[in-house]
mmCIF file of C-alpha atoms in Angstrom:
data_model
loop_
_atom_site.group_PDB
_atom_site.id
_atom_site.type_symbol
_atom_site.label_atom_id
_atom_site.label_comp_id
_atom_site.label_asym_id
_atom_site.label_seq_id
_atom_site.Cartn_x
_atom_site.Cartn_y
_atom_site.Cartn_z
ATOM 1 C CA MET A 1 -34.616 -34.968 -18.744
ATOM 2 C CA SER A 2 -35.108 -31.416 -17.455
ATOM 3 C CA ALA A 3 -33.209 -30.075 -14.443
ATOM 4 C CA ASP A 4 -36.508 -29.080 -12.773
ATOM 5 C CA LEU A 5 -37.765 -32.646 -12.954
ATOM 6 C CA ILE A 6 -34.515 -33.998 -11.450
ATOM 7 C CA LYS A 7 -34.661 -31.481 -8.574
ATOM 8 C CA GLN A 8 -38.161 -32.674 -7.654
ATOM 9 C CA ASN A 9 -37.083 -36.325 -7.402
ATOM 10 C CA HIS A 10 -34.640 -37.296 -4.629
ATOM 11 C CA ASN A 11 -33.727 -40.579 -6.255
ATOM 12 C CA LEU A 12 -32.832 -38.854 -9.501
ATOM 13 C CA LEU A 13 -30.622 -36.431 -7.549
ATOM 14 C CA LYS A 14 -28.843 -39.331 -5.871
ATOM 15 C CA THR A 15 -28.431 -41.016 -9.255
ATOM 16 C CA CYS A 16 -26.635 -37.884 -10.487
ATOM 17 C CA ILE A 17 -24.372 -37.964 -7.421
ATOM 18 C CA SER A 18 -23.629 -41.658 -7.998
ATOM 19 C CA TYR A 19 -22.679 -40.787 -11.563
ATOM 20 C CA GLU A 20 -20.251 -38.105 -10.316
ATOM 21 C CA VAL A 21 -18.614 -40.657 -7.988
ATOM 22 C CA LEU A 22 -18.031 -42.977 -10.959
ATOM 23 C CA GLN A 23 -16.133 -40.184 -12.779
ATOM 24 C CA LYS A 24 -13.484 -40.377 -10.022
ATOM 25 C CA LYS A 25 -12.995 -36.620 -9.852
ATOM 26 C CA PRO A 26 -12.323 -34.635 -6.649
ATOM 27 C CA ILE A 27 -15.500 -33.980 -4.710
ATOM 28 C CA PHE A 28 -15.409 -30.206 -5.141
ATOM 29 C CA HIS A 29 -15.173 -30.525 -8.935
ATOM 30 C CA SER A 30 -17.958 -33.097 -8.831
ATOM 31 C CA TYR A 31 -20.193 -30.747 -6.868
ATOM 32 C CA LYS A 32 -19.563 -27.920 -9.353
ATOM 33 C CA ASN A 33 -20.508 -30.190 -12.239
ATOM 34 C CA PHE A 34 -23.578 -31.412 -10.332
ATOM 35 C CA CYS A 35 -24.748 -27.816 -9.788
ATOM 36 C CA LYS A 36 -24.094 -26.986 -13.425
ATOM 37 C CA THR A 37 -26.278 -29.909 -14.474
ATOM 38 C CA VAL A 38 -29.249 -29.618 -12.095
ATOM 39 C CA GLY A 39 -28.952 -26.061 -10.736
ATOM 40 C CA GLN A 40 -27.188 -24.195 -7.938
ATOM 41 C CA ASP A 41 -30.139 -24.564 -5.569
ATOM 42 C CA ALA A 42 -30.619 -28.304 -6.022
ATOM 43 C CA MET A 43 -28.667 -29.438 -2.945
ATOM 44 C CA GLU A 44 -26.371 -27.897 -0.338
ATOM 45 C CA TYR A 45 -22.760 -28.973 -0.397
ATOM 46 C CA ARG A 46 -22.847 -30.777 2.942
ATOM 47 C CA ASP A 47 -25.792 -32.945 1.751
ATOM 48 C CA PHE A 48 -23.990 -33.650 -1.528
ATOM 49 C CA GLU A 49 -20.870 -34.562 0.466
ATOM 50 C CA PHE A 50 -22.837 -37.014 2.649
ATOM 51 C CA TRP A 51 -24.267 -38.992 -0.299
ATOM 52 C CA TYR A 52 -21.057 -38.733 -2.339
ATOM 53 C CA TYR A 53 -19.017 -40.485 0.314
ATOM 54 C CA ARG A 54 -21.700 -43.115 1.017
ATOM 55 C CA PHE A 55 -21.712 -44.061 -2.660
ATOM 56 C CA TYR A 56 -17.914 -43.811 -2.794
ATOM 57 C CA HIS A 57 -17.692 -46.439 -0.032
ATOM 58 C CA GLY A 58 -20.142 -48.765 -1.816
ATOM 59 C CA GLU A 59 -23.288 -47.955 0.218
ATOM 60 C CA HIS A 60 -25.959 -47.420 -2.464
ATOM 61 C CA ASP A 61 -29.132 -47.455 -0.356
ATOM 62 C CA PHE A 62 -31.081 -44.463 -1.746
ATOM 63 C CA ASP A 63 -33.699 -44.831 1.016
ATOM 64 C CA TYR A 64 -31.268 -44.497 3.920
ATOM 65 C CA ASP A 65 -32.935 -42.571 6.777
ATOM 66 C CA ARG A 66 -30.566 -39.759 7.791
ATOM 67 C CA SER A 67 -32.723 -38.778 10.783
ATOM 68 C CA VAL A 68 -31.113 -41.582 12.823
ATOM 69 C CA ASP A 69 -27.654 -40.061 12.309
ATOM 70 C CA PRO A 70 -26.166 -37.741 14.953
ATOM 71 C CA GLU A 71 -26.488 -34.008 14.305
ATOM 72 C CA PRO A 72 -23.708 -33.051 11.864
ATOM 73 C CA LYS A 73 -20.959 -30.885 13.265
ATOM 74 C CA THR A 74 -20.574 -27.319 12.042
ATOM 75 C CA LEU A 75 -17.666 -24.911 12.135
ATOM 76 C CA MET A 76 -19.086 -23.377 15.315
ATOM 77 C CA ASP A 77 -18.742 -26.732 17.119
ATOM 78 C CA MET A 78 -14.983 -26.460 16.796
ATOM 79 C CA PRO A 79 -13.195 -25.676 20.094
ATOM 80 C CA VAL A 80 -11.998 -22.062 20.327
ATOM 81 C CA LYS A 81 -8.463 -23.256 21.046
ATOM 82 C CA LEU A 82 -8.460 -25.184 17.770
ATOM 83 C CA MET A 83 -9.797 -22.122 15.907
ATOM 84 C CA HIS A 84 -6.878 -20.094 17.269
ATOM 85 C CA LYS A 85 -4.461 -22.805 16.204
ATOM 86 C CA ILE A 86 -5.827 -22.708 12.644
ATOM 87 C CA GLY A 87 -5.702 -18.897 12.694
ATOM 88 C CA GLU A 88 -1.959 -19.039 13.357
ATOM 89 C CA TYR A 89 -1.424 -20.599 9.926
ATOM 90 C CA LEU A 90 -3.446 -17.948 8.057
ATOM 91 C CA ASP A 91 -2.017 -14.691 6.758
ATOM 92 C CA PRO A 92 -3.686 -11.309 7.479
ATOM 93 C CA VAL A 93 -5.631 -11.319 4.188
ATOM 94 C CA GLU A 94 -7.101 -14.770 4.855
ATOM 95 C CA ARG A 95 -8.013 -13.809 8.420
ATOM 96 C CA ALA A 96 -9.717 -10.643 7.139
ATOM 97 C CA PHE A 97 -12.211 -12.760 5.193
ATOM 98 C CA LEU A 98 -13.008 -14.775 8.347
ATOM 99 C CA ARG A 99 -14.128 -11.568 10.084
ATOM 100 C CA SER A 100 -17.290 -11.442 7.951
ATOM 101 C CA MET A 101 -18.493 -14.974 8.835
ATOM 102 C CA ASN A 102 -19.902 -14.520 12.357
ATOM 103 C CA HIS A 103 -19.133 -12.851 15.670
ATOM 104 C CA ALA A 104 -17.236 -15.752 17.269
ATOM 105 C CA ILE A 105 -14.932 -16.295 14.287
ATOM 106 C CA LYS A 106 -14.464 -12.527 13.971
ATOM 107 C CA ASN A 107 -13.185 -12.453 17.559
ATOM 108 C CA VAL A 108 -10.703 -15.221 16.749
ATOM 109 C CA ALA A 109 -9.479 -13.376 13.627
ATOM 110 C CA ASP A 110 -9.138 -10.101 15.559
ATOM 111 C CA SER A 111 -6.996 -11.770 18.230
ATOM 112 C CA PHE A 112 -4.118 -11.808 15.707
ATOM 113 C CA PRO A 113 -2.695 -8.313 15.026
ATOM 114 C CA PRO A 114 -2.650 -7.885 11.219
ATOM 115 C CA VAL A 115 0.894 -6.937 10.171
ATOM 116 C CA PHE A 116 1.834 -6.392 6.513
ATOM 117 C CA GLU A 117 5.161 -5.664 4.871
ATOM 118 C CA LYS A 118 3.612 -3.769 1.943
ATOM 119 C CA ILE A 119 0.176 -2.594 0.857
ATOM 120 C CA GLU A 120 -0.158 -1.055 -2.621
ATOM 121 C CA ILE A 121 -3.435 0.496 -3.803
ATOM 122 C CA THR A 122 -4.172 2.106 -7.193
ATOM 123 C CA LEU A 123 -7.571 3.757 -7.668
ATOM 124 C CA HIS A 124 -9.056 5.041 -10.925
ATOM 125 C CA ASP A 125 -12.593 6.313 -11.376
ATOM 126 C CA THR A 126 -13.663 3.010 -12.988
ATOM 127 C CA SER A 127 -11.224 0.474 -11.568
ATOM 128 C CA LYS A 128 -9.214 -0.491 -8.492
ATOM 129 C CA TYR A 129 -6.094 -2.573 -8.068
ATOM 130 C CA TRP A 130 -4.512 -3.558 -4.788
ATOM 131 C CA ASN A 131 -1.784 -5.778 -3.438
ATOM 132 C CA PHE A 132 -1.402 -7.075 0.110
ATOM 133 C CA ASP A 133 1.994 -8.750 0.504
ATOM 134 C CA ASN A 134 1.818 -10.244 -3.016
ATOM 135 C CA HIS A 135 -1.918 -11.071 -2.851
ATOM 136 C CA ASN A 136 -3.200 -9.307 -5.987
ATOM 137 C CA PHE A 137 -6.797 -8.123 -6.421
ATOM 138 C CA SER A 138 -8.783 -5.946 -8.816
ATOM 139 C CA SER A 139 -12.290 -4.550 -9.096
ATOM 140 C CA TYR A 140 -14.238 -2.678 -11.750
ATOM 141 C CA ASN A 141 -17.185 -1.429 -9.705
ATOM 142 C CA LYS A 142 -17.758 1.423 -7.250
ATOM 143 C CA SER A 143 -17.726 -0.767 -4.140
ATOM 144 C CA PHE A 144 -14.845 -0.663 -1.666
ATOM 145 C CA MET A 145 -16.168 -3.618 0.353
ATOM 146 C CA HIS A 146 -13.447 -6.185 -0.443
ATOM 147 C CA LEU A 147 -10.659 -3.643 -0.071
ATOM 148 C CA THR A 148 -11.855 -2.140 3.202
ATOM 149 C CA SER A 149 -12.527 -5.582 4.704
ATOM 150 C CA VAL A 150 -8.760 -5.759 5.193
ATOM 151 C CA LEU A 151 -8.086 -2.084 5.939
ATOM 152 C CA LYS A 152 -10.769 -1.943 8.671
ATOM 153 C CA GLN A 153 -9.086 -4.613 10.788
ATOM 154 C CA PRO A 154 -8.284 -3.213 14.251
ATOM 155 C CA ASN A 155 -4.614 -2.536 15.069
ATOM 156 C CA LEU A 156 -3.562 -3.024 11.453
ATOM 157 C CA GLN A 157 0.136 -2.231 10.896
ATOM 158 C CA VAL A 158 2.123 -2.003 7.673
ATOM 159 C CA ASN A 159 5.739 -1.146 6.918
ATOM 160 C CA HIS A 160 5.022 0.530 3.576
ATOM 161 C CA LEU A 161 1.740 1.875 2.173
ATOM 162 C CA SER A 162 1.458 3.080 -1.433
ATOM 163 C CA LEU A 163 -1.602 5.046 -2.601
ATOM 164 C CA GLN A 164 -1.910 5.930 -6.298
ATOM 165 C CA LEU A 165 -5.012 8.136 -6.548
ATOM 166 C CA PHE A 166 -6.232 8.964 -10.052
ATOM 167 C CA ASP A 167 -9.831 9.788 -9.083
ATOM 168 C CA GLU A 168 -10.290 13.387 -7.893
ATOM 169 C CA THR A 169 -13.708 12.623 -6.385
ATOM 170 C CA LEU A 170 -12.330 9.923 -4.100
ATOM 171 C CA ASN A 171 -13.138 10.487 -0.430
ATOM 172 C CA ARG A 172 -10.758 9.285 2.263
ATOM 173 C CA ASP A 173 -13.546 7.823 4.416
ATOM 174 C CA ASN A 174 -14.497 5.439 1.600
ATOM 175 C CA LEU A 175 -11.073 3.812 1.714
ATOM 176 C CA LEU A 176 -9.565 4.545 5.141
ATOM 177 C CA PRO A 177 -12.489 4.965 7.548
ATOM 178 C CA ILE A 178 -10.220 4.363 10.567
ATOM 179 C CA PRO A 179 -6.604 5.468 11.208
ATOM 180 C CA LEU A 180 -3.959 3.208 9.715
ATOM 181 C CA SER A 181 -0.482 2.675 11.204
ATOM 182 C CA SER A 182 2.230 2.668 8.535
ATOM 183 C CA LYS A 183 5.978 3.223 8.910
ATOM 184 C CA SER A 184 6.238 4.788 5.459
ATOM 185 C CA VAL A 185 3.755 6.053 2.890
ATOM 186 C CA LEU A 186 3.849 7.030 -0.774
ATOM 187 C CA ILE A 187 0.906 9.135 -1.919
ATOM 188 C CA SER A 188 0.317 10.125 -5.522
ATOM 189 C CA GLY A 189 -2.694 12.443 -5.646
ATOM 190 C CA ARG A 190 -4.363 14.809 -8.056
ATOM 191 C CA THR A 191 -4.712 17.735 -5.639
ATOM 192 C CA THR A 192 -3.007 18.932 -2.473
ATOM 193 C CA ASN A 193 -6.314 18.708 -0.631
ATOM 194 C CA GLN A 194 -6.653 15.046 -1.573
ATOM 195 C CA VAL A 195 -3.064 14.273 -0.513
ATOM 196 C CA VAL A 196 -3.640 15.968 2.861
ATOM 197 C CA GLN A 197 -6.891 14.008 3.356
ATOM 198 C CA PHE A 198 -5.201 10.654 2.911
ATOM 199 C CA LEU A 199 -1.996 11.641 4.688
ATOM 200 C CA SER A 200 -4.100 12.617 7.705
ATOM 201 C CA ALA A 201 -5.476 9.059 7.862
ATOM 202 C CA ILE A 202 -2.020 7.686 8.760
ATOM 203 C CA THR A 203 -1.196 7.537 12.468
ATOM 204 C CA PRO A 204 1.195 10.440 13.264
ATOM 205 C CA GLY A 205 4.281 9.520 15.244
ATOM 206 C CA TYR A 206 4.147 5.917 13.995
ATOM 207 C CA LEU A 207 4.668 7.272 10.464
ATOM 208 C CA GLU A 208 8.386 7.898 9.855
ATOM 209 C CA SER A 209 8.773 8.386 6.101
ATOM 210 C CA ILE A 210 6.575 10.314 3.633
ATOM 211 C CA CYS A 211 6.919 10.340 -0.159
ATOM 212 C CA ILE A 212 4.602 12.506 -2.277
ATOM 213 C CA ASP A 213 4.516 12.078 -6.050
ATOM 214 C CA ARG A 214 2.795 13.749 -9.040
ATOM 215 C CA LEU A 215 1.318 16.595 -6.999
ATOM 216 C CA TYR A 216 -0.038 19.656 -8.840
ATOM 217 C CA LEU A 217 -0.852 22.809 -6.919
ATOM 218 C CA ARG A 218 -4.319 24.034 -7.839
ATOM 219 C CA GLU A 219 -5.520 27.596 -7.427
ATOM 220 C CA GLY A 220 -5.914 28.336 -3.725
ATOM 221 C CA GLU A 221 -3.702 25.393 -2.696
ATOM 222 C CA ASN A 222 -0.222 25.620 -1.165
ATOM 223 C CA PHE A 223 2.355 23.447 0.539
ATOM 224 C CA GLY A 224 1.355 24.913 3.900
ATOM 225 C CA MET A 225 -1.562 22.445 3.919
ATOM 226 C CA ILE A 226 1.009 19.621 4.072
ATOM 227 C CA TYR A 227 3.373 21.373 6.491
ATOM 228 C CA GLU A 228 0.564 21.790 9.015
ATOM 229 C CA THR A 229 -0.308 18.092 9.275
ATOM 230 C CA ASP A 230 0.878 16.237 12.378
ATOM 231 C CA GLN A 231 2.117 13.507 10.061
ATOM 232 C CA PHE A 232 4.582 15.895 8.369
ATOM 233 C CA LYS A 233 5.615 17.542 11.634
ATOM 234 C CA GLN A 234 6.439 14.208 13.268
ATOM 235 C CA ALA A 235 8.034 12.475 10.268
ATOM 236 C CA LYS A 236 11.754 11.717 10.085
ATOM 237 C CA SER A 237 12.117 11.596 6.305
ATOM 238 C CA VAL A 238 10.191 13.343 3.506
ATOM 239 C CA GLU A 239 10.529 13.126 -0.270
ATOM 240 C CA PHE A 240 8.736 15.078 -2.993
ATOM 241 C CA GLN A 241 9.315 13.192 -6.237
ATOM 242 C CA SER A 242 7.549 15.271 -8.889
ATOM 243 C CA CYS A 243 9.317 18.059 -10.775
ATOM 244 C CA TRP A 244 5.959 19.860 -10.716
ATOM 245 C CA THR A 245 6.310 20.057 -6.935
ATOM 246 C CA SER A 246 9.129 22.586 -6.724
ATOM 247 C CA PHE A 247 10.084 24.612 -3.664
ATOM 248 C CA ASN A 248 11.995 27.842 -3.141
ATOM 249 C CA VAL A 249 14.668 28.657 -0.578
ATOM 250 C CA GLU A 250 12.153 30.017 1.937
ATOM 251 C CA ASP A 251 10.378 26.638 2.051
ATOM 252 C CA LEU A 252 13.456 24.865 3.428
ATOM 253 C CA VAL A 253 12.803 26.038 7.005
ATOM 254 C CA HIS A 254 9.829 23.642 7.139
ATOM 255 C CA PHE A 255 12.262 20.700 6.822
ATOM 256 C CA ARG A 256 14.291 21.608 9.921
ATOM 257 C CA HIS A 257 12.961 18.707 12.042
ATOM 258 C CA LEU A 258 13.804 15.990 9.508
ATOM 259 C CA LYS A 259 16.699 13.541 9.415
ATOM 260 C CA SER A 260 16.553 13.418 5.621
ATOM 261 C CA PHE A 261 14.607 14.968 2.767
ATOM 262 C CA LYS A 262 14.525 15.162 -1.033
ATOM 263 C CA CYS A 263 12.828 17.812 -3.141
ATOM 264 C CA PHE A 264 13.004 19.953 -6.257
ATOM 265 C CA LEU A 265 14.154 23.511 -5.611
ATOM 266 C CA THR A 266 13.888 26.441 -8.029
ATOM 267 C CA SER A 267 16.011 29.586 -7.851
ATOM 268 C CA GLU A 268 15.931 32.876 -9.717
ATOM 269 C CA ASN A 269 19.346 33.988 -8.434
ATOM 270 C CA THR A 270 21.902 31.261 -7.744
ATOM 271 C CA PHE A 271 24.579 33.634 -6.402
ATOM 272 C CA GLU A 272 22.203 34.850 -3.695
ATOM 273 C CA ASP A 273 20.336 31.614 -2.993
ATOM 274 C CA VAL A 274 23.184 29.096 -2.643
ATOM 275 C CA PRO A 275 24.716 30.758 0.470
ATOM 276 C CA ARG A 276 21.202 31.044 1.915
ATOM 277 C CA ILE A 277 20.582 27.330 1.319
ATOM 278 C CA ARG A 278 23.856 26.457 3.045
ATOM 279 C CA ASP A 279 23.208 28.766 6.013
ATOM 280 C CA ILE A 280 19.665 27.460 6.512
ATOM 281 C CA ILE A 281 20.569 23.791 6.273
ATOM 282 C CA PHE A 282 23.535 23.843 8.664
ATOM 283 C CA THR A 283 21.152 24.941 11.454
ATOM 284 C CA PHE A 284 19.101 21.733 11.131
ATOM 285 C CA GLU A 285 20.061 19.821 14.269
ATOM 286 C CA GLU A 286 18.455 16.485 13.267
ATOM 287 C CA LEU A 287 19.679 16.463 9.672
ATOM 288 C CA GLU A 288 21.739 13.543 8.408
ATOM 289 C CA SER A 289 21.436 14.090 4.650
ATOM 290 C CA CYS A 290 19.333 15.755 1.971
ATOM 291 C CA GLU A 291 19.086 15.845 -1.813
ATOM 292 C CA LEU A 292 18.083 18.926 -3.798
ATOM 293 C CA ASP A 293 17.197 18.687 -7.472
ATOM 294 C CA TYR A 294 18.255 22.268 -8.115
ATOM 295 C CA HIS A 295 16.869 24.254 -11.066
ATOM 296 C CA ALA A 296 17.773 27.790 -12.099
ATOM 297 C CA VAL A 297 15.390 29.987 -14.042
ATOM 298 C CA SER A 298 18.084 31.813 -16.024
ATOM 299 C CA ASP A 299 21.627 30.729 -15.058
ATOM 300 C CA GLY A 300 23.400 28.868 -17.855
ATOM 301 C CA LEU A 301 26.319 26.535 -16.949
ATOM 302 C CA LEU A 302 24.509 26.251 -13.621
ATOM 303 C CA ILE A 303 26.862 23.854 -11.852
ATOM 304 C CA ARG A 304 29.785 26.261 -12.239
ATOM 305 C CA VAL A 305 27.695 29.187 -11.017
ATOM 306 C CA PHE A 306 26.576 27.064 -8.057
ATOM 307 C CA ALA A 307 30.196 26.143 -7.236
ATOM 308 C CA VAL A 308 31.353 29.756 -7.370
ATOM 309 C CA ALA A 309 28.499 30.830 -5.101
ATOM 310 C CA LEU A 310 29.459 28.053 -2.675
ATOM 311 C CA GLU A 311 33.168 28.985 -2.921
ATOM 312 C CA ALA A 312 33.915 25.446 -4.063
ATOM 313 C CA GLU A 313 36.876 24.417 -6.212
ATOM 314 C CA ILE A 314 35.946 23.503 -9.787
ATOM 315 C CA PRO A 315 37.876 20.531 -11.278
ATOM 316 C CA ILE A 316 40.012 21.287 -14.322
ATOM 317 C CA GLY A 317 40.370 18.955 -17.270
ATOM 318 C CA PRO A 318 38.266 17.065 -19.806
ATOM 319 C CA LEU A 319 35.529 14.620 -18.813
ATOM 320 C CA LYS A 320 35.391 11.012 -19.939
ATOM 321 C CA GLU A 321 32.760 10.069 -22.477
ATOM 322 C CA GLY A 322 29.366 9.877 -20.740
ATOM 323 C CA GLU A 323 30.771 11.329 -17.503
ATOM 324 C CA SER A 324 28.955 14.179 -15.742
ATOM 325 C CA LEU A 325 30.818 17.023 -14.091
ATOM 326 C CA THR A 326 30.850 16.450 -10.314
ATOM 327 C CA ILE A 327 32.067 18.941 -7.730
ATOM 328 C CA THR A 328 32.621 18.153 -4.042
ATOM 329 C CA HIS A 329 33.000 20.704 -1.290
ATOM 330 C CA ARG A 330 33.197 20.599 2.495
ATOM 331 C CA TYR A 331 31.895 23.548 4.506
ATOM 332 C CA GLN A 332 32.946 23.920 8.152
ATOM 333 C CA ILE A 333 30.009 25.039 10.283
ATOM 334 C CA PRO A 334 31.034 28.124 12.306
ATOM 335 C CA GLU A 335 31.789 27.506 15.987
ATOM 336 C CA SER A 336 31.231 23.757 15.567
ATOM 337 C CA ASN A 337 33.116 20.539 14.881
ATOM 338 C CA GLU A 338 30.446 19.622 12.336
ATOM 339 C CA CYS A 339 30.551 20.291 8.612
ATOM 340 C CA LEU A 340 28.394 19.970 5.507
ATOM 341 C CA GLN A 341 29.718 17.892 2.640
ATOM 342 C CA PHE A 342 28.342 18.904 -0.754
ATOM 343 C CA LYS A 343 28.356 16.718 -3.839
ATOM 344 C CA ILE A 344 27.073 18.584 -6.902
ATOM 345 C CA THR A 345 26.412 16.650 -10.120
ATOM 346 C CA GLU A 346 25.534 18.350 -13.383
ATOM 347 C CA LYS A 347 22.294 17.262 -15.076
ATOM 348 C CA ASN A 348 22.115 19.905 -17.808
ATOM 349 C CA LYS A 349 22.842 23.630 -18.314
ATOM 350 C CA TYR A 350 19.980 24.643 -16.034
ATOM 351 C CA SER A 351 19.861 21.943 -13.348
ATOM 352 C CA CYS A 352 22.103 19.946 -11.043
ATOM 353 C CA LEU A 353 21.695 17.381 -8.283
ATOM 354 C CA VAL A 354 22.955 18.537 -4.896
ATOM 355 C CA ASN A 355 23.598 15.920 -2.205
ATOM 356 C CA ILE A 356 24.389 17.275 1.241
ATOM 357 C CA VAL A 357 25.600 15.177 4.169
ATOM 358 C CA LYS A 358 26.057 16.543 7.672
ATOM 359 C CA ILE A 359 29.255 15.126 9.133
ATOM 360 C CA ARG A 360 29.501 15.079 12.911
#
């Protein structure tokens, strides 16, 4: 018998429902099978549910007149207090989906400030992947609807936001149409302009830690675009992870307001630049620690050259197998009880890792 014929005959529809009851499967699975058999538009779920449970309880009167029954309750008949109670047991992602149902439920969802521990978003030109506190999602179309349904929630807060941007054409307003409050952010972008766009979407002052990865300077771009953002100026910690994002000694003055920072630094003259690095950094009043991945353009045996320039003592004796040469040095800041403690670890002939701690 054709599905169209069944849909036109109420008794045949009820016969199909009675059959589903006899299979003793959960009602939701029964409804899915019913729709697969006779069509998605054959009967709404609440009507299917009514007849399913009548038949389940042994009431097989196909001609029962439903008009004598009281008006069925809907979600909107639920007391607001009860809605709020249910909302307490939902996480921010689940409440975000409620916002699209109707105005009253949206108001209930918005009464709970959405707070996340971690939001991770990876965007390619043909695909998107995102994670909200271990809720994983993906999409292979151009729409941002499902992603922004969470990000557009008012007063959204997150401890850590990660943005991996592999699409140069991506516009910030498509993803972050309203400011987002995050304690820390990692941005991996294709251009400095793109990084600045998305960094500017994070609430300055609330943002404490910035990490920028895989950044390539294009023609006409410079780090000044990042330095000038309020987010950078008000941050407490900044890290540049990519070796392609290398600074020179003159750039260090832009880090003076930070408690900590990490970056790659390139020098053409270690003997001249190391004392300059030391003398710039000891003036940073807020500094607690920093890490420089130091690279020299021409100096071989760099760590020894660095130590001599710093007037540090070089250890004598052979190294253990697999051990890297490490040099420590403490520099007393003039006219102060504070000092800088240097720990210099050799990476190779042309680079070393320099950890500096300000001791008060």
